[in-house]
């Protein structure tokens, strides 16, 4: 009998995850603990071309606190399939038409988890966190301005690496576009070489 092309992953069943696996260096993370206790209300569905998430509850009806906060915590994960779940889940919640009104009240809770992921030495974790930060800026606009200093030193360090210069510059352009006019001096105070998108 042929396997289904849309089969929920057994790895997403909390009962099948080995919490004590020595190969999982993040087995005490809030995201993994929440996932294994069933507090991340989705499952991974394997498609013939790509995987997707299936939510147990409509995203419109989800409480972003704690779900979005937990997904932000999950941005640091490296053990399959947790990175896909956290990044894709974060993207889907941020893409919801009502995201802004749900995200702004919990914005302070998202700042540190994204900072920790940005600080990772793992390139894929950094890239996922940078993408999440861009999405956050796009959704909340200038509400992010007062927290931006939190990330600028980390981004300045990455910008010195030619591999990430373009992607970090693009992110800074987006933060400037979405922020108030006084965000430019803040960016340049930490990254003097940054050129305004308006120049």
mmCIF file of C-alpha atoms in Angstrom:
data_model
loop_
_atom_site.group_PDB
_atom_site.id
_atom_site.type_symbol
_atom_site.label_atom_id
_atom_site.label_comp_id
_atom_site.label_asym_id
_atom_site.label_seq_id
_atom_site.Cartn_x
_atom_site.Cartn_y
_atom_site.Cartn_z
ATOM 1 C CA UNK A 1 0.000 0.000 0.000
ATOM 2 C CA UNK A 2 1.464 3.362 -1.017
ATOM 3 C CA UNK A 3 2.285 5.869 1.695
ATOM 4 C CA UNK A 4 0.090 8.952 1.934
ATOM 5 C CA UNK A 5 1.556 12.143 0.527
ATOM 6 C CA UNK A 6 0.115 14.123 3.422
ATOM 7 C CA UNK A 7 0.998 12.045 6.440
ATOM 8 C CA UNK A 8 1.296 13.736 9.851
ATOM 9 C CA UNK A 9 4.787 13.155 11.194
ATOM 10 C CA UNK A 10 5.160 10.657 14.001
ATOM 11 C CA UNK A 11 7.971 12.884 15.282
ATOM 12 C CA UNK A 12 5.360 15.456 16.143
ATOM 13 C CA UNK A 13 3.623 13.182 18.580
ATOM 14 C CA UNK A 14 4.804 14.142 22.085
ATOM 15 C CA UNK A 15 4.891 10.485 23.131
ATOM 16 C CA UNK A 16 7.511 9.636 20.497
ATOM 17 C CA UNK A 17 10.079 12.336 21.370
ATOM 18 C CA UNK A 18 12.945 11.265 23.595
ATOM 19 C CA UNK A 19 13.281 14.058 26.129
ATOM 20 C CA UNK A 20 16.493 12.578 27.464
ATOM 21 C CA UNK A 21 18.295 12.130 24.168
ATOM 22 C CA UNK A 22 21.913 13.216 24.586
ATOM 23 C CA UNK A 23 21.983 14.172 20.903
ATOM 24 C CA UNK A 24 19.540 16.997 21.559
ATOM 25 C CA UNK A 25 21.476 19.865 23.106
ATOM 26 C CA UNK A 26 18.334 21.958 23.544
ATOM 27 C CA UNK A 27 16.247 19.398 25.409
ATOM 28 C CA UNK A 28 15.525 21.876 28.207
ATOM 29 C CA UNK A 29 14.332 24.702 25.963
ATOM 30 C CA UNK A 30 10.906 26.226 26.639
ATOM 31 C CA UNK A 31 9.899 25.484 23.052
ATOM 32 C CA UNK A 32 10.704 21.776 23.208
ATOM 33 C CA UNK A 33 9.115 21.440 26.620
ATOM 34 C CA UNK A 34 5.976 23.153 25.346
ATOM 35 C CA UNK A 35 5.962 21.042 22.220
ATOM 36 C CA UNK A 36 6.291 17.740 24.034
ATOM 37 C CA UNK A 37 3.507 18.724 26.414
ATOM 38 C CA UNK A 38 1.219 19.516 23.475
ATOM 39 C CA UNK A 39 1.093 23.298 23.971
ATOM 40 C CA UNK A 40 2.182 24.023 20.387
ATOM 41 C CA UNK A 41 -1.175 23.404 18.659
ATOM 42 C CA UNK A 42 0.041 22.139 15.303
ATOM 43 C CA UNK A 43 1.481 19.107 13.573
ATOM 44 C CA UNK A 44 3.861 18.644 10.694
ATOM 45 C CA UNK A 45 2.371 17.240 7.506
ATOM 46 C CA UNK A 46 4.758 15.688 4.991
ATOM 47 C CA UNK A 47 3.857 16.680 1.436
ATOM 48 C CA UNK A 48 5.168 15.235 -1.813
ATOM 49 C CA UNK A 49 6.996 18.511 -2.571
ATOM 50 C CA UNK A 50 7.354 20.245 0.776
ATOM 51 C CA UNK A 51 6.219 20.014 4.380
ATOM 52 C CA UNK A 52 3.559 22.195 5.937
ATOM 53 C CA UNK A 53 1.982 22.854 9.291
ATOM 54 C CA UNK A 54 -1.569 21.839 10.136
ATOM 55 C CA UNK A 55 -3.044 23.831 13.006
ATOM 56 C CA UNK A 56 -5.432 22.223 15.471
ATOM 57 C CA UNK A 57 -7.073 25.621 15.972
ATOM 58 C CA UNK A 58 -7.643 28.384 13.439
ATOM 59 C CA UNK A 59 -4.852 30.982 13.648
ATOM 60 C CA UNK A 60 -7.593 33.614 13.992
ATOM 61 C CA UNK A 61 -8.592 31.970 17.277
ATOM 62 C CA UNK A 62 -5.099 31.319 18.665
ATOM 63 C CA UNK A 63 -3.854 33.091 21.748
ATOM 64 C CA UNK A 64 -0.597 34.650 20.560
ATOM 65 C CA UNK A 65 0.498 34.688 24.173
ATOM 66 C CA UNK A 66 1.901 32.110 24.723
ATOM 67 C CA UNK A 67 1.970 30.502 21.257
ATOM 68 C CA UNK A 68 3.919 33.210 19.384
ATOM 69 C CA UNK A 69 6.257 33.668 22.351
ATOM 70 C CA UNK A 70 6.988 29.929 22.373
ATOM 71 C CA UNK A 71 7.609 29.959 18.625
ATOM 72 C CA UNK A 72 10.092 32.798 19.153
ATOM 73 C CA UNK A 73 11.829 30.676 21.790
ATOM 74 C CA UNK A 74 11.952 27.902 19.208
ATOM 75 C CA UNK A 75 14.011 29.999 16.796
ATOM 76 C CA UNK A 76 17.115 28.724 18.636
ATOM 77 C CA UNK A 77 16.307 25.094 17.954
ATOM 78 C CA UNK A 78 18.581 23.012 15.739
ATOM 79 C CA UNK A 79 17.151 19.491 16.109
ATOM 80 C CA UNK A 80 14.818 18.390 13.283
ATOM 81 C CA UNK A 81 11.904 19.037 12.919
ATOM 82 C CA UNK A 82 11.781 21.819 15.520
ATOM 83 C CA UNK A 83 13.451 24.589 13.445
ATOM 84 C CA UNK A 84 10.890 24.203 10.666
ATOM 85 C CA UNK A 85 8.001 24.235 13.136
ATOM 86 C CA UNK A 86 9.204 27.345 14.952
ATOM 87 C CA UNK A 87 10.113 29.376 11.846
ATOM 88 C CA UNK A 88 7.110 28.383 9.776
ATOM 89 C CA UNK A 89 4.761 28.766 12.721
ATOM 90 C CA UNK A 90 6.158 32.216 13.485
ATOM 91 C CA UNK A 91 5.731 33.243 9.837
ATOM 92 C CA UNK A 92 2.155 31.997 9.653
ATOM 93 C CA UNK A 93 1.102 33.807 12.835
ATOM 94 C CA UNK A 94 2.810 37.007 11.717
ATOM 95 C CA UNK A 95 1.098 36.771 8.309
ATOM 96 C CA UNK A 96 -2.385 36.717 9.815
ATOM 97 C CA UNK A 97 -4.521 39.736 8.993
ATOM 98 C CA UNK A 98 -5.049 40.438 12.709
ATOM 99 C CA UNK A 99 -1.401 39.979 13.674
ATOM 100 C CA UNK A 100 -0.633 43.606 14.547
ATOM 101 C CA UNK A 101 -3.297 43.934 17.222
ATOM 102 C CA UNK A 102 -2.275 40.589 18.713
ATOM 103 C CA UNK A 103 1.488 41.127 18.578
ATOM 104 C CA UNK A 104 1.873 44.683 19.950
ATOM 105 C CA UNK A 105 0.634 43.802 23.479
ATOM 106 C CA UNK A 106 3.172 40.960 23.759
ATOM 107 C CA UNK A 107 6.048 42.659 21.937
ATOM 108 C CA UNK A 108 8.247 42.918 25.070
ATOM 109 C CA UNK A 109 8.042 39.137 25.471
ATOM 110 C CA UNK A 110 9.391 38.567 21.942
ATOM 111 C CA UNK A 111 12.470 40.774 22.217
ATOM 112 C CA UNK A 112 14.792 38.542 24.245
ATOM 113 C CA UNK A 113 14.038 35.214 22.505
ATOM 114 C CA UNK A 114 14.821 36.785 19.120
ATOM 115 C CA UNK A 115 17.972 38.392 20.558
ATOM 116 C CA UNK A 116 19.193 35.024 21.829
ATOM 117 C CA UNK A 117 18.603 33.423 18.427
ATOM 118 C CA UNK A 118 20.366 36.302 16.633
ATOM 119 C CA UNK A 119 23.339 35.802 18.946
ATOM 120 C CA UNK A 120 23.712 32.150 17.968
ATOM 121 C CA UNK A 121 26.894 30.973 16.278
ATOM 122 C CA UNK A 122 24.747 28.696 14.115
ATOM 123 C CA UNK A 123 24.276 30.425 10.747
ATOM 124 C CA UNK A 124 20.858 28.906 10.085
ATOM 125 C CA UNK A 125 19.608 29.982 13.516
ATOM 126 C CA UNK A 126 20.868 33.523 12.873
ATOM 127 C CA UNK A 127 19.214 33.646 9.448
ATOM 128 C CA UNK A 128 15.909 32.412 10.870
ATOM 129 C CA UNK A 129 16.042 34.987 13.656
ATOM 130 C CA UNK A 130 16.869 37.827 11.249
ATOM 131 C CA UNK A 131 13.921 36.848 9.080
ATOM 132 C CA UNK A 132 11.686 36.774 12.171
ATOM 133 C CA UNK A 133 12.891 40.235 13.196
ATOM 134 C CA UNK A 134 12.115 41.596 9.735
ATOM 135 C CA UNK A 135 8.620 40.111 9.948
ATOM 136 C CA UNK A 136 8.187 41.637 13.394
ATOM 137 C CA UNK A 137 9.195 45.070 12.086
ATOM 138 C CA UNK A 138 6.791 44.753 9.162
ATOM 139 C CA UNK A 139 3.899 43.894 11.466
ATOM 140 C CA UNK A 140 4.447 46.325 14.352
ATOM 141 C CA UNK A 141 6.185 49.166 12.472
ATOM 142 C CA UNK A 142 7.622 51.906 14.671
ATOM 143 C CA UNK A 143 6.570 50.035 17.819
ATOM 144 C CA UNK A 144 9.870 48.170 17.397
ATOM 145 C CA UNK A 145 11.946 51.370 17.496
ATOM 146 C CA UNK A 146 12.429 51.440 21.266
ATOM 147 C CA UNK A 147 13.783 47.885 21.211
ATOM 148 C CA UNK A 148 16.013 48.143 18.156
ATOM 149 C CA UNK A 149 19.165 49.002 20.130
ATOM 150 C CA UNK A 150 18.909 45.517 21.624
ATOM 151 C CA UNK A 151 19.848 44.032 18.259
ATOM 152 C CA UNK A 152 22.167 46.555 16.639
ATOM 153 C CA UNK A 153 25.445 45.426 18.233
ATOM 154 C CA UNK A 154 24.747 41.848 17.146
ATOM 155 C CA UNK A 155 23.886 42.972 13.622
ATOM 156 C CA UNK A 156 26.984 45.179 13.453
ATOM 157 C CA UNK A 157 29.150 42.154 14.243
ATOM 158 C CA UNK A 158 27.465 40.062 11.549
ATOM 159 C CA UNK A 159 27.702 42.918 9.067
ATOM 160 C CA UNK A 160 31.487 42.707 9.282
ATOM 161 C CA UNK A 161 31.165 39.264 7.679
ATOM 162 C CA UNK A 162 30.836 39.686 3.917
ATOM 163 C CA UNK A 163 28.490 36.693 3.802
ATOM 164 C CA UNK A 164 25.848 38.605 5.772
ATOM 165 C CA UNK A 165 26.545 42.207 4.771
ATOM 166 C CA UNK A 166 23.746 42.384 2.196
ATOM 167 C CA UNK A 167 21.119 40.602 4.291
ATOM 168 C CA UNK A 168 21.843 42.728 7.372
ATOM 169 C CA UNK A 169 21.829 45.921 5.286
ATOM 170 C CA UNK A 170 18.473 44.905 3.818
ATOM 171 C CA UNK A 171 17.107 44.311 7.321
ATOM 172 C CA UNK A 172 18.344 47.719 8.490
ATOM 173 C CA UNK A 173 16.695 49.330 5.461
ATOM 174 C CA UNK A 174 13.407 47.720 6.482
ATOM 175 C CA UNK A 175 13.772 48.834 10.111
ATOM 176 C CA UNK A 176 14.433 52.385 8.918
ATOM 177 C CA UNK A 177 11.474 52.346 6.518
ATOM 178 C CA UNK A 178 9.122 50.994 9.182
ATOM 179 C CA UNK A 179 10.405 53.239 11.955
ATOM 180 C CA UNK A 180 10.101 56.895 12.820
ATOM 181 C CA UNK A 181 12.564 59.385 11.307
ATOM 182 C CA UNK A 182 14.643 59.451 14.498
ATOM 183 C CA UNK A 183 15.521 55.748 14.165
ATOM 184 C CA UNK A 184 18.263 56.539 11.635
ATOM 185 C CA UNK A 185 20.589 58.188 14.203
ATOM 186 C CA UNK A 186 20.012 55.200 16.487
ATOM 187 C CA UNK A 187 21.097 52.783 13.756
ATOM 188 C CA UNK A 188 24.114 54.894 12.798
ATOM 189 C CA UNK A 189 25.212 55.186 16.433
ATOM 190 C CA UNK A 190 25.890 51.451 16.431
ATOM 191 C CA UNK A 191 26.639 50.956 12.729
ATOM 192 C CA UNK A 192 28.337 54.171 11.487
ATOM 193 C CA UNK A 193 28.847 52.754 7.990
ATOM 194 C CA UNK A 194 25.114 52.302 7.454
ATOM 195 C CA UNK A 195 23.731 54.411 4.605
ATOM 196 C CA UNK A 196 20.129 55.561 4.822
ATOM 197 C CA UNK A 197 17.692 54.030 2.389
ATOM 198 C CA UNK A 198 16.557 57.589 1.597
ATOM 199 C CA UNK A 199 19.974 58.796 0.416
#
